[in-house]
Amino acid sequence: TRRSSDLSRKQNRTRSNIKKMFKVIFKTFKFLFKFSLLAGIIVSLCIGFYITKTVHELPKVTEDIIKNEIGGTSNMFATDGTIIWSDTEHRRDYITIDKVPQKYKDLLLATEDNEYYTNPGFSPKGLINAIITKGARGGSGIEQQLIKNVFFSTDSKDRTIDRKIKEIWLALKFNQNFEKDKMLEWYINLINMGEGSYGANTIAITYYGTSLADMTGEDEGTISRLAIIAGLGQAPSTYNLYDNPKAVEKRRNEVLLSAYNHKRISKDLYKKAKAVPVQDGLKERFWRNTEVVNQGNQHSAYISSALQQIKDLGYELDKTPMQIYTGLNPQVNLDVKYIFDNFYSYQDEKMQSAGTFIDPNTGFVMAQYGGRY
C-alpha cells in the first residue's frame, strides 16, 4: 500500500511538472507571438513610412514631360524639302506605334517584357528573379525601363532600393494613366541605340537606310535585322553592329531564341534568321552625316545665320528640338556662292564680301553669302 501510494505521488508530481512545462512553453510562445506581431506591425509601419516618404519625393508625371524628354531631331529644310542641317549628335526619327511592324514588337517584348500587356506596370516574376539573383538577371519591364530613362540616372552605382521603389510606384501610376500602346511607343522612340541614334526607327535608318515602318517582311533577312534592333537597347555600345559584329550575333541569336520559346516565331524561321550574316544589308558608317555635312558645306552662311536667329529668339535646340523651315532656294544659293567665290574683281586675299538675297514676292531670304577667304 505504501509503495502504491509513493508511486501515485510520483505520477502526480510528474503530471504536475509536465503541466507547468506546458504552461511555460505556452506563455513563451504567447509572448513570442505577441512580440513578433508587435515587431511586424512596427516594421510594417516603418516600411510604409519609408515608402511613403520615398514616393512623396517623386515628380508629378504628365504626358508633356515624356514628350519633351523624347522630343526629336532638330532639322533645317530648304524650300524644296532638302535637309540642309541636322543635329547629328542626337538624332531621333519618331515613329508612331501604328507604323511599328508587329514582328518587331513580338521580338522586343519576347526579349524585354513578354507579359507587358497583362502585367500591372512591372513584372512580378522579373522582380523576384532580380531579388533571387541579386540583380544578375535584371527585373525591369518596359514601363520601368521607360521611367528609368526619363527620370533617373542609368549609371549602375545609382541602382538603389530607393530608386527601385520609385520605379515600381511610377510604373503602377503609368499603367493607371496611360495606354499600353502609348507607353510602348514612347519606349521604342526613347531608348539610346548607339551611333548617335535614339529610338528603333532611327537606328533602322542609320544601319539599313530604311524606316522601321518599311521592315514589314517576314523573311529571314528582315527578321534578323529586327532581332538585331530589338536586342540593342540592353547595351548599345557593346552591341554596336559596326564595332562588335560577333557580340551582335550572339545577342541577336538570344533574341531569336527568346522569340521562338515564346512562340513569336516558328522554328524554321528561327533557324533561317540565325544563319543570316549580321552585317547583311548594313550601310556605310556615317552615311547620313555625310549627306547632311555636304549640304551644310554648300549653304554654311545661310545655316549659320538661321541658327543664330533661332538662338537670338531664345530657343535652345538641345532642349527644344525643332523642325526649321527656311526660304532657302538651294540652286539660287549655289549660284550666288559660285559668283562670289569666282568674282574676278578681288584685288587681294584680304578682301571680303557678303550678300543677302530676298525674294521680292514673299519677303523671305532665299540666299546668303557670308564671306570669301
mmCIF file of C-alpha atoms in Angstrom:
data_model
loop_
_atom_site.group_PDB
_atom_site.id
_atom_site.type_symbol
_atom_site.label_atom_id
_atom_site.label_comp_id
_atom_site.label_asym_id
_atom_site.label_seq_id
_atom_site.Cartn_x
_atom_site.Cartn_y
_atom_site.Cartn_z
ATOM 1 C CA THR A 1 0.000 0.000 0.000
ATOM 2 C CA ARG A 2 2.864 2.307 0.909
ATOM 3 C CA ARG A 3 4.624 1.537 -2.405
ATOM 4 C CA SER A 4 1.393 2.172 -4.284
ATOM 5 C CA SER A 5 0.932 5.483 -2.517
ATOM 6 C CA ASP A 6 4.524 6.561 -3.334
ATOM 7 C CA LEU A 7 4.063 5.633 -6.974
ATOM 8 C CA SER A 8 0.868 7.621 -7.136
ATOM 9 C CA ARG A 9 2.561 10.689 -5.654
ATOM 10 C CA LYS A 10 5.412 10.428 -8.187
ATOM 11 C CA GLN A 11 2.943 10.198 -11.029
ATOM 12 C CA ASN A 12 1.076 13.230 -9.727
ATOM 13 C CA ARG A 13 4.321 15.221 -9.447
ATOM 14 C CA THR A 14 5.297 14.170 -12.985
ATOM 15 C CA ARG A 15 1.929 15.255 -14.338
ATOM 16 C CA SER A 16 2.210 18.495 -12.411
ATOM 17 C CA ASN A 17 5.702 19.140 -13.815
ATOM 18 C CA ILE A 18 4.520 18.422 -17.328
ATOM 19 C CA LYS A 19 1.613 20.835 -16.883
ATOM 20 C CA LYS A 20 4.000 23.500 -15.572
ATOM 21 C CA MET A 21 6.343 22.892 -18.511
ATOM 22 C CA PHE A 22 3.486 23.219 -20.997
ATOM 23 C CA LYS A 23 2.340 26.389 -19.272
ATOM 24 C CA VAL A 24 5.840 27.830 -19.565
ATOM 25 C CA ILE A 25 6.047 26.798 -23.221
ATOM 26 C CA PHE A 26 2.585 28.226 -23.899
ATOM 27 C CA LYS A 27 3.434 31.506 -22.187
ATOM 28 C CA THR A 28 6.731 31.663 -24.065
ATOM 29 C CA PHE A 29 5.024 31.086 -27.424
ATOM 30 C CA LYS A 30 2.306 33.550 -26.474
ATOM 31 C CA PHE A 31 4.931 36.147 -25.638
ATOM 32 C CA LEU A 32 6.900 35.422 -28.804
ATOM 33 C CA PHE A 33 3.727 35.626 -30.887
ATOM 34 C CA LYS A 34 2.758 38.976 -29.385
ATOM 35 C CA PHE A 35 6.321 40.220 -29.715
ATOM 36 C CA SER A 36 6.511 39.060 -33.346
ATOM 37 C CA LEU A 37 3.135 40.616 -34.075
ATOM 38 C CA LEU A 38 4.185 43.903 -32.491
ATOM 39 C CA ALA A 39 7.557 43.802 -34.239
ATOM 40 C CA GLY A 40 5.818 43.027 -37.523
ATOM 41 C CA ILE A 41 3.476 45.982 -37.061
ATOM 42 C CA ILE A 42 6.375 48.294 -36.190
ATOM 43 C CA VAL A 43 8.438 47.060 -39.164
ATOM 44 C CA SER A 44 5.417 47.393 -41.476
ATOM 45 C CA LEU A 45 4.808 50.932 -40.248
ATOM 46 C CA CYS A 46 8.468 51.807 -40.728
ATOM 47 C CA ILE A 47 8.460 50.309 -44.239
ATOM 48 C CA GLY A 48 5.205 52.081 -45.022
ATOM 49 C CA PHE A 49 6.603 55.378 -43.741
ATOM 50 C CA TYR A 50 9.815 54.829 -45.716
ATOM 51 C CA ILE A 51 7.934 54.038 -48.921
ATOM 52 C CA THR A 52 5.547 56.972 -48.409
ATOM 53 C CA LYS A 53 8.473 59.344 -47.859
ATOM 54 C CA THR A 54 10.296 57.932 -50.881
ATOM 55 C CA VAL A 55 7.390 58.203 -53.314
ATOM 56 C CA HIS A 56 6.423 61.615 -51.934
ATOM 57 C CA GLU A 57 9.624 62.964 -53.493
ATOM 58 C CA LEU A 58 8.577 61.852 -56.978
ATOM 59 C CA PRO A 59 7.628 64.415 -59.626
ATOM 60 C CA LYS A 60 4.113 64.645 -60.993
ATOM 61 C CA VAL A 61 4.087 62.694 -64.238
ATOM 62 C CA THR A 62 2.387 64.194 -67.283
ATOM 63 C CA GLU A 63 2.406 63.298 -70.954
ATOM 64 C CA ASP A 64 4.172 66.586 -71.717
ATOM 65 C CA ILE A 65 7.158 65.547 -69.579
ATOM 66 C CA ILE A 66 7.538 62.361 -71.607
ATOM 67 C CA LYS A 67 7.119 64.132 -74.945
ATOM 68 C CA ASN A 68 9.660 66.799 -74.017
ATOM 69 C CA GLU A 69 12.155 64.130 -72.988
ATOM 70 C CA ILE A 70 11.671 62.095 -76.156
ATOM 71 C CA GLY A 71 11.486 65.096 -78.432
ATOM 72 C CA GLY A 72 13.007 64.598 -81.851
ATOM 73 C CA THR A 73 15.925 65.566 -84.046
ATOM 74 C CA SER A 74 16.296 69.225 -84.975
ATOM 75 C CA ASN A 75 16.375 69.607 -88.762
ATOM 76 C CA MET A 76 16.532 72.572 -91.124
ATOM 77 C CA PHE A 77 14.855 72.403 -94.528
ATOM 78 C CA ALA A 78 15.183 74.308 -97.798
ATOM 79 C CA THR A 79 12.105 75.276 -99.828
ATOM 80 C CA ASP A 80 12.330 72.042 -101.861
ATOM 81 C CA GLY A 81 12.293 69.882 -98.714
ATOM 82 C CA THR A 82 16.032 69.133 -98.690
ATOM 83 C CA ILE A 83 17.562 68.796 -95.220
ATOM 84 C CA ILE A 84 20.369 71.347 -95.165
ATOM 85 C CA TRP A 85 21.260 70.932 -91.473
ATOM 86 C CA SER A 86 20.583 68.326 -88.802
ATOM 87 C CA ASP A 87 21.595 67.692 -85.208
ATOM 88 C CA THR A 88 23.773 64.668 -85.917
ATOM 89 C CA GLU A 89 24.839 64.328 -82.260
ATOM 90 C CA HIS A 90 21.346 63.472 -81.033
ATOM 91 C CA ARG A 91 19.231 62.096 -83.856
ATOM 92 C CA ARG A 92 15.721 60.755 -83.358
ATOM 93 C CA ASP A 93 13.301 59.838 -86.144
ATOM 94 C CA TYR A 94 9.986 59.411 -84.329
ATOM 95 C CA ILE A 95 7.627 56.591 -85.287
ATOM 96 C CA THR A 96 4.055 56.091 -84.078
ATOM 97 C CA ILE A 97 3.022 52.704 -82.727
ATOM 98 C CA ASP A 98 0.613 52.006 -85.598
ATOM 99 C CA LYS A 99 3.569 52.048 -88.018
ATOM 100 C CA VAL A 100 5.782 49.722 -85.971
ATOM 101 C CA PRO A 101 5.876 46.243 -87.571
ATOM 102 C CA GLN A 102 4.180 43.548 -85.476
ATOM 103 C CA LYS A 103 7.217 41.291 -85.776
ATOM 104 C CA TYR A 104 9.423 43.942 -84.219
ATOM 105 C CA LYS A 105 7.013 44.270 -81.298
ATOM 106 C CA ASP A 106 6.962 40.471 -80.958
ATOM 107 C CA LEU A 107 10.762 40.242 -80.864
ATOM 108 C CA LEU A 108 11.125 43.197 -78.490
ATOM 109 C CA LEU A 109 8.511 42.022 -75.990
ATOM 110 C CA ALA A 110 9.690 38.403 -76.061
ATOM 111 C CA THR A 111 13.122 39.707 -75.049
ATOM 112 C CA GLU A 112 12.333 42.569 -72.684
ATOM 113 C CA ASP A 113 8.868 42.007 -71.199
ATOM 114 C CA ASN A 114 6.791 39.122 -72.539
ATOM 115 C CA GLU A 115 3.913 39.839 -70.129
ATOM 116 C CA TYR A 116 3.886 43.564 -70.880
ATOM 117 C CA TYR A 117 0.251 43.753 -71.991
ATOM 118 C CA THR A 118 -1.046 41.855 -68.945
ATOM 119 C CA ASN A 119 1.204 42.968 -66.063
ATOM 120 C CA PRO A 120 0.278 45.839 -63.662
ATOM 121 C CA GLY A 121 3.171 48.049 -64.735
ATOM 122 C CA PHE A 122 6.040 45.846 -63.655
ATOM 123 C CA SER A 123 6.828 42.167 -63.928
ATOM 124 C CA PRO A 124 6.386 40.396 -60.552
ATOM 125 C CA LYS A 125 8.244 37.384 -61.942
ATOM 126 C CA GLY A 126 11.092 39.577 -63.177
ATOM 127 C CA LEU A 127 11.260 41.341 -59.823
ATOM 128 C CA ILE A 128 11.502 38.017 -57.965
ATOM 129 C CA ASN A 129 14.244 36.850 -60.347
ATOM 130 C CA ALA A 130 16.133 40.099 -59.757
ATOM 131 C CA ILE A 131 15.918 39.614 -55.969
ATOM 132 C CA ILE A 132 16.962 35.942 -56.128
ATOM 133 C CA THR A 133 19.876 36.598 -58.485
ATOM 134 C CA LYS A 134 20.783 39.908 -56.777
ATOM 135 C CA GLY A 135 20.232 41.832 -59.995
ATOM 136 C CA ALA A 136 22.104 39.443 -62.290
ATOM 137 C CA ARG A 137 19.006 38.892 -64.422
ATOM 138 C CA GLY A 138 17.525 42.336 -64.074
ATOM 139 C CA GLY A 139 13.824 42.716 -63.402
ATOM 140 C CA SER A 140 12.715 45.900 -65.103
ATOM 141 C CA GLY A 141 9.849 45.704 -67.550
ATOM 142 C CA ILE A 142 9.077 48.141 -70.366
ATOM 143 C CA GLU A 143 7.443 50.739 -68.108
ATOM 144 C CA GLN A 144 10.291 50.622 -65.583
ATOM 145 C CA GLN A 145 12.904 50.998 -68.307
ATOM 146 C CA LEU A 146 10.953 53.927 -69.749
ATOM 147 C CA ILE A 147 10.751 55.562 -66.313
ATOM 148 C CA LYS A 148 14.427 54.923 -65.613
ATOM 149 C CA ASN A 149 15.459 56.619 -68.851
ATOM 150 C CA VAL A 150 13.171 59.626 -68.333
ATOM 151 C CA PHE A 151 13.552 60.326 -64.613
ATOM 152 C CA PHE A 152 16.661 58.604 -63.281
ATOM 153 C CA SER A 153 20.347 58.066 -63.920
ATOM 154 C CA THR A 154 21.183 54.856 -65.771
ATOM 155 C CA ASP A 155 24.561 54.540 -64.020
ATOM 156 C CA SER A 156 24.988 51.205 -62.214
ATOM 157 C CA LYS A 157 26.059 52.962 -58.980
ATOM 158 C CA ASP A 158 22.631 54.607 -58.798
ATOM 159 C CA ARG A 159 20.751 51.299 -58.703
ATOM 160 C CA THR A 160 19.485 51.647 -55.157
ATOM 161 C CA ILE A 161 16.487 50.350 -53.217
ATOM 162 C CA ASP A 162 15.086 53.889 -53.189
ATOM 163 C CA ARG A 163 15.163 54.067 -56.952
ATOM 164 C CA LYS A 164 13.638 50.617 -57.400
ATOM 165 C CA ILE A 165 10.732 51.610 -55.135
ATOM 166 C CA LYS A 166 10.267 54.801 -57.148
ATOM 167 C CA GLU A 167 10.416 52.891 -60.429
ATOM 168 C CA ILE A 168 7.743 50.426 -59.331
ATOM 169 C CA TRP A 169 5.499 53.151 -57.922
ATOM 170 C CA LEU A 170 5.752 55.239 -61.081
ATOM 171 C CA ALA A 171 5.222 52.126 -63.211
ATOM 172 C CA LEU A 172 1.946 51.474 -61.374
ATOM 173 C CA LYS A 173 0.912 55.096 -61.931
ATOM 174 C CA PHE A 174 1.891 54.932 -65.595
ATOM 175 C CA ASN A 175 -0.170 51.788 -66.004
ATOM 176 C CA GLN A 176 -3.206 53.532 -64.493
ATOM 177 C CA ASN A 177 -2.910 56.723 -66.531
ATOM 178 C CA PHE A 178 -1.625 55.701 -69.968
ATOM 179 C CA GLU A 179 -2.493 53.071 -72.540
ATOM 180 C CA LYS A 180 -0.051 50.229 -73.051
ATOM 181 C CA ASP A 181 0.350 51.048 -76.756
ATOM 182 C CA LYS A 182 1.237 54.659 -75.994
ATOM 183 C CA MET A 183 3.857 53.669 -73.392
ATOM 184 C CA LEU A 184 5.352 51.141 -75.801
ATOM 185 C CA GLU A 185 5.528 53.861 -78.469
ATOM 186 C CA TRP A 186 7.428 56.136 -76.070
ATOM 187 C CA TYR A 187 9.827 53.348 -75.130
ATOM 188 C CA ILE A 188 10.537 52.429 -78.763
ATOM 189 C CA ASN A 189 11.356 56.063 -79.555
ATOM 190 C CA LEU A 190 13.254 56.918 -76.377
ATOM 191 C CA ILE A 191 15.993 54.334 -75.930
ATOM 192 C CA ASN A 192 19.579 55.059 -76.936
ATOM 193 C CA MET A 193 20.636 52.695 -79.733
ATOM 194 C CA GLY A 194 24.192 53.935 -80.286
ATOM 195 C CA GLU A 195 25.702 55.765 -83.277
ATOM 196 C CA GLY A 196 24.042 58.993 -82.081
ATOM 197 C CA SER A 197 20.694 57.346 -82.820
ATOM 198 C CA TYR A 198 17.774 57.349 -80.390
ATOM 199 C CA GLY A 199 14.864 55.024 -80.946
ATOM 200 C CA ALA A 200 14.354 51.909 -83.047
ATOM 201 C CA ASN A 201 13.294 53.765 -86.186
ATOM 202 C CA THR A 202 16.400 55.961 -86.100
ATOM 203 C CA ILE A 203 18.823 53.056 -85.843
ATOM 204 C CA ALA A 204 16.951 51.221 -88.613
ATOM 205 C CA ILE A 205 17.632 54.184 -90.905
ATOM 206 C CA THR A 206 21.220 54.559 -89.611
ATOM 207 C CA TYR A 207 22.063 50.885 -90.145
ATOM 208 C CA TYR A 208 19.958 49.954 -93.147
ATOM 209 C CA GLY A 209 18.827 53.200 -94.793
ATOM 210 C CA THR A 210 15.170 52.294 -94.406
ATOM 211 C CA SER A 211 12.455 53.188 -91.953
ATOM 212 C CA LEU A 212 11.345 50.613 -89.397
ATOM 213 C CA ALA A 213 7.845 51.088 -90.816
ATOM 214 C CA ASP A 214 9.014 49.568 -94.110
ATOM 215 C CA MET A 215 10.551 46.475 -92.490
ATOM 216 C CA THR A 216 7.328 44.503 -92.633
ATOM 217 C CA GLY A 217 8.576 41.365 -94.395
ATOM 218 C CA GLU A 218 8.641 38.033 -92.599
ATOM 219 C CA ASP A 219 11.634 36.639 -94.478
ATOM 220 C CA GLU A 220 14.721 35.592 -92.550
ATOM 221 C CA GLY A 221 16.724 38.676 -93.570
ATOM 222 C CA THR A 222 14.129 41.107 -92.221
ATOM 223 C CA ILE A 223 13.611 39.077 -89.034
ATOM 224 C CA SER A 224 17.379 39.007 -88.457
ATOM 225 C CA ARG A 225 17.585 42.802 -88.750
ATOM 226 C CA LEU A 226 14.574 43.331 -86.484
ATOM 227 C CA ALA A 227 16.116 40.995 -83.895
ATOM 228 C CA ILE A 228 19.378 42.980 -84.015
ATOM 229 C CA ILE A 229 17.484 46.220 -83.373
ATOM 230 C CA ALA A 230 15.363 44.625 -80.623
ATOM 231 C CA GLY A 231 18.494 43.499 -78.788
ATOM 232 C CA LEU A 232 20.370 46.811 -78.904
ATOM 233 C CA GLY A 233 18.715 48.639 -76.014
ATOM 234 C CA GLN A 234 20.350 46.468 -73.350
ATOM 235 C CA ALA A 235 23.870 47.689 -74.184
ATOM 236 C CA PRO A 236 24.124 49.865 -77.335
ATOM 237 C CA SER A 237 27.899 50.244 -77.161
ATOM 238 C CA THR A 238 28.544 46.537 -76.659
ATOM 239 C CA TYR A 239 26.149 45.578 -79.425
ATOM 240 C CA ASN A 240 27.265 48.186 -81.947
ATOM 241 C CA LEU A 241 26.987 46.469 -85.322
ATOM 242 C CA TYR A 242 29.932 48.359 -86.830
ATOM 243 C CA ASP A 243 32.328 47.671 -83.973
ATOM 244 C CA ASN A 244 31.280 44.325 -82.461
ATOM 245 C CA PRO A 245 29.559 42.072 -85.024
ATOM 246 C CA LYS A 246 30.376 38.894 -83.045
ATOM 247 C CA ALA A 247 28.727 40.268 -79.901
ATOM 248 C CA VAL A 248 25.763 41.399 -82.003
ATOM 249 C CA GLU A 249 25.417 37.919 -83.497
ATOM 250 C CA LYS A 250 25.300 36.360 -80.028
ATOM 251 C CA ARG A 251 22.741 38.890 -78.836
ATOM 252 C CA ARG A 252 20.620 38.535 -81.986
ATOM 253 C CA ASN A 253 20.519 34.774 -81.509
ATOM 254 C CA GLU A 254 19.384 35.263 -77.894
ATOM 255 C CA VAL A 255 16.555 37.488 -79.101
ATOM 256 C CA LEU A 256 15.552 34.954 -81.754
ATOM 257 C CA LEU A 257 15.637 32.093 -79.234
ATOM 258 C CA SER A 258 13.502 34.038 -76.783
ATOM 259 C CA ALA A 259 11.004 34.814 -79.543
ATOM 260 C CA TYR A 260 10.901 31.137 -80.542
ATOM 261 C CA ASN A 261 10.489 29.964 -76.928
ATOM 262 C CA HIS A 262 7.559 32.359 -76.501
ATOM 263 C CA LYS A 263 6.044 31.139 -79.784
ATOM 264 C CA ARG A 264 6.500 34.508 -81.511
ATOM 265 C CA ILE A 265 8.322 32.945 -84.480
ATOM 266 C CA SER A 266 8.407 29.453 -85.921
ATOM 267 C CA LYS A 267 11.272 27.009 -85.511
ATOM 268 C CA ASP A 268 12.003 27.165 -89.243
ATOM 269 C CA LEU A 269 12.187 30.978 -89.241
ATOM 270 C CA TYR A 270 14.328 30.895 -86.100
ATOM 271 C CA LYS A 271 16.897 28.635 -87.795
ATOM 272 C CA LYS A 272 16.906 30.606 -91.058
ATOM 273 C CA ALA A 273 17.254 34.002 -89.346
ATOM 274 C CA LYS A 274 20.163 32.695 -87.230
ATOM 275 C CA ALA A 275 22.013 31.771 -90.423
ATOM 276 C CA VAL A 276 21.839 35.308 -91.872
ATOM 277 C CA PRO A 277 25.167 37.226 -91.567
ATOM 278 C CA VAL A 278 24.617 40.027 -89.065
ATOM 279 C CA GLN A 279 26.139 42.699 -91.302
ATOM 280 C CA ASP A 280 23.904 41.773 -94.224
ATOM 281 C CA GLY A 281 22.410 44.990 -95.670
ATOM 282 C CA LEU A 282 24.430 47.280 -93.379
ATOM 283 C CA LYS A 283 25.109 50.700 -94.925
ATOM 284 C CA GLU A 284 28.419 52.546 -94.815
ATOM 285 C CA ARG A 285 29.050 54.140 -91.432
ATOM 286 C CA PHE A 286 28.068 57.813 -91.069
ATOM 287 C CA TRP A 287 26.345 57.870 -94.456
ATOM 288 C CA ARG A 288 23.587 60.080 -93.053
ATOM 289 C CA ASN A 289 26.060 62.503 -91.540
ATOM 290 C CA THR A 290 27.981 62.732 -94.827
ATOM 291 C CA GLU A 291 24.885 63.780 -96.757
ATOM 292 C CA VAL A 292 23.958 66.409 -94.190
ATOM 293 C CA VAL A 293 27.541 67.701 -93.952
ATOM 294 C CA ASN A 294 27.715 68.077 -97.732
ATOM 295 C CA GLN A 295 24.555 70.166 -97.710
ATOM 296 C CA GLY A 296 25.891 72.154 -94.769
ATOM 297 C CA ASN A 297 29.117 72.985 -96.590
ATOM 298 C CA GLN A 298 27.204 74.239 -99.608
ATOM 299 C CA HIS A 299 24.900 76.501 -97.585
ATOM 300 C CA SER A 300 27.004 77.229 -94.488
ATOM 301 C CA ALA A 301 26.446 81.017 -94.387
ATOM 302 C CA TYR A 302 22.674 80.663 -94.613
ATOM 303 C CA ILE A 303 22.600 77.908 -91.966
ATOM 304 C CA SER A 304 24.780 79.869 -89.533
ATOM 305 C CA SER A 305 22.550 82.908 -89.910
ATOM 306 C CA ALA A 306 19.368 80.884 -89.336
ATOM 307 C CA LEU A 307 20.785 79.125 -86.248
ATOM 308 C CA GLN A 308 21.881 82.452 -84.790
ATOM 309 C CA GLN A 309 18.429 83.893 -85.346
ATOM 310 C CA ILE A 310 16.863 80.944 -83.511
ATOM 311 C CA LYS A 311 19.292 81.454 -80.628
ATOM 312 C CA ASP A 312 18.501 85.195 -80.529
ATOM 313 C CA LEU A 313 14.810 84.317 -80.207
ATOM 314 C CA GLY A 314 15.626 82.419 -77.010
ATOM 315 C CA TYR A 315 15.400 78.813 -78.214
ATOM 316 C CA GLU A 316 17.907 76.122 -77.234
ATOM 317 C CA LEU A 317 17.868 73.304 -79.764
ATOM 318 C CA ASP A 318 19.463 70.809 -77.374
ATOM 319 C CA LYS A 319 16.478 71.278 -75.054
ATOM 320 C CA THR A 320 13.736 72.038 -77.576
ATOM 321 C CA PRO A 321 14.154 70.065 -80.815
ATOM 322 C CA MET A 322 12.692 71.972 -83.765
ATOM 323 C CA GLN A 323 11.854 71.443 -87.421
ATOM 324 C CA ILE A 324 13.093 74.636 -89.083
ATOM 325 C CA TYR A 325 11.615 75.553 -92.457
ATOM 326 C CA THR A 326 13.514 78.261 -94.301
ATOM 327 C CA GLY A 327 13.137 80.283 -97.501
ATOM 328 C CA LEU A 328 16.434 78.957 -98.885
ATOM 329 C CA ASN A 329 16.399 78.230 -102.602
ATOM 330 C CA PRO A 330 19.292 75.733 -102.936
ATOM 331 C CA GLN A 331 20.024 76.418 -106.599
ATOM 332 C CA VAL A 332 19.958 80.204 -106.207
ATOM 333 C CA ASN A 333 22.203 79.937 -103.145
ATOM 334 C CA LEU A 334 24.707 77.769 -105.068
ATOM 335 C CA ASP A 335 24.686 80.251 -107.958
ATOM 336 C CA VAL A 336 25.341 83.132 -105.558
ATOM 337 C CA LYS A 337 28.156 81.200 -103.881
ATOM 338 C CA TYR A 338 29.774 80.431 -107.269
ATOM 339 C CA ILE A 339 29.619 84.062 -108.366
ATOM 340 C CA PHE A 340 31.167 85.359 -105.128
ATOM 341 C CA ASP A 341 33.848 82.663 -104.975
ATOM 342 C CA ASN A 342 34.913 83.359 -108.554
ATOM 343 C CA PHE A 343 34.389 87.110 -108.781
ATOM 344 C CA TYR A 344 37.281 88.487 -110.885
ATOM 345 C CA SER A 345 37.493 91.940 -109.222
ATOM 346 C CA TYR A 346 39.004 90.720 -105.947
ATOM 347 C CA GLN A 347 42.286 92.616 -105.503
ATOM 348 C CA ASP A 348 43.917 90.504 -102.778
ATOM 349 C CA GLU A 349 43.263 87.775 -100.212
ATOM 350 C CA LYS A 350 42.150 90.271 -97.558
ATOM 351 C CA MET A 351 39.104 91.488 -99.456
ATOM 352 C CA GLN A 352 35.773 90.285 -98.129
ATOM 353 C CA SER A 353 32.216 90.421 -99.398
ATOM 354 C CA ALA A 354 28.819 89.266 -98.229
ATOM 355 C CA GLY A 355 25.294 89.324 -99.545
ATOM 356 C CA THR A 356 21.707 88.572 -98.570
ATOM 357 C CA PHE A 357 19.142 87.982 -101.309
ATOM 358 C CA ILE A 358 15.423 88.338 -100.678
ATOM 359 C CA ASP A 359 12.556 87.018 -102.761
ATOM 360 C CA PRO A 360 10.526 90.180 -103.635
ATOM 361 C CA ASN A 361 7.322 88.144 -103.864
ATOM 362 C CA THR A 362 7.468 86.625 -100.369
ATOM 363 C CA GLY A 363 9.986 88.711 -98.430
ATOM 364 C CA PHE A 364 11.842 85.534 -97.426
ATOM 365 C CA VAL A 365 15.618 85.281 -97.535
ATOM 366 C CA MET A 366 16.304 82.934 -100.449
ATOM 367 C CA ALA A 367 20.129 83.011 -100.495
ATOM 368 C CA GLN A 368 23.011 84.299 -98.452
ATOM 369 C CA TYR A 369 26.739 84.607 -98.855
ATOM 370 C CA GLY A 370 28.903 85.204 -95.829
ATOM 371 C CA GLY A 371 32.485 85.792 -96.971
ATOM 372 C CA ARG A 372 35.421 84.853 -99.196
ATOM 373 C CA TYR A 373 38.776 83.676 -97.832
#
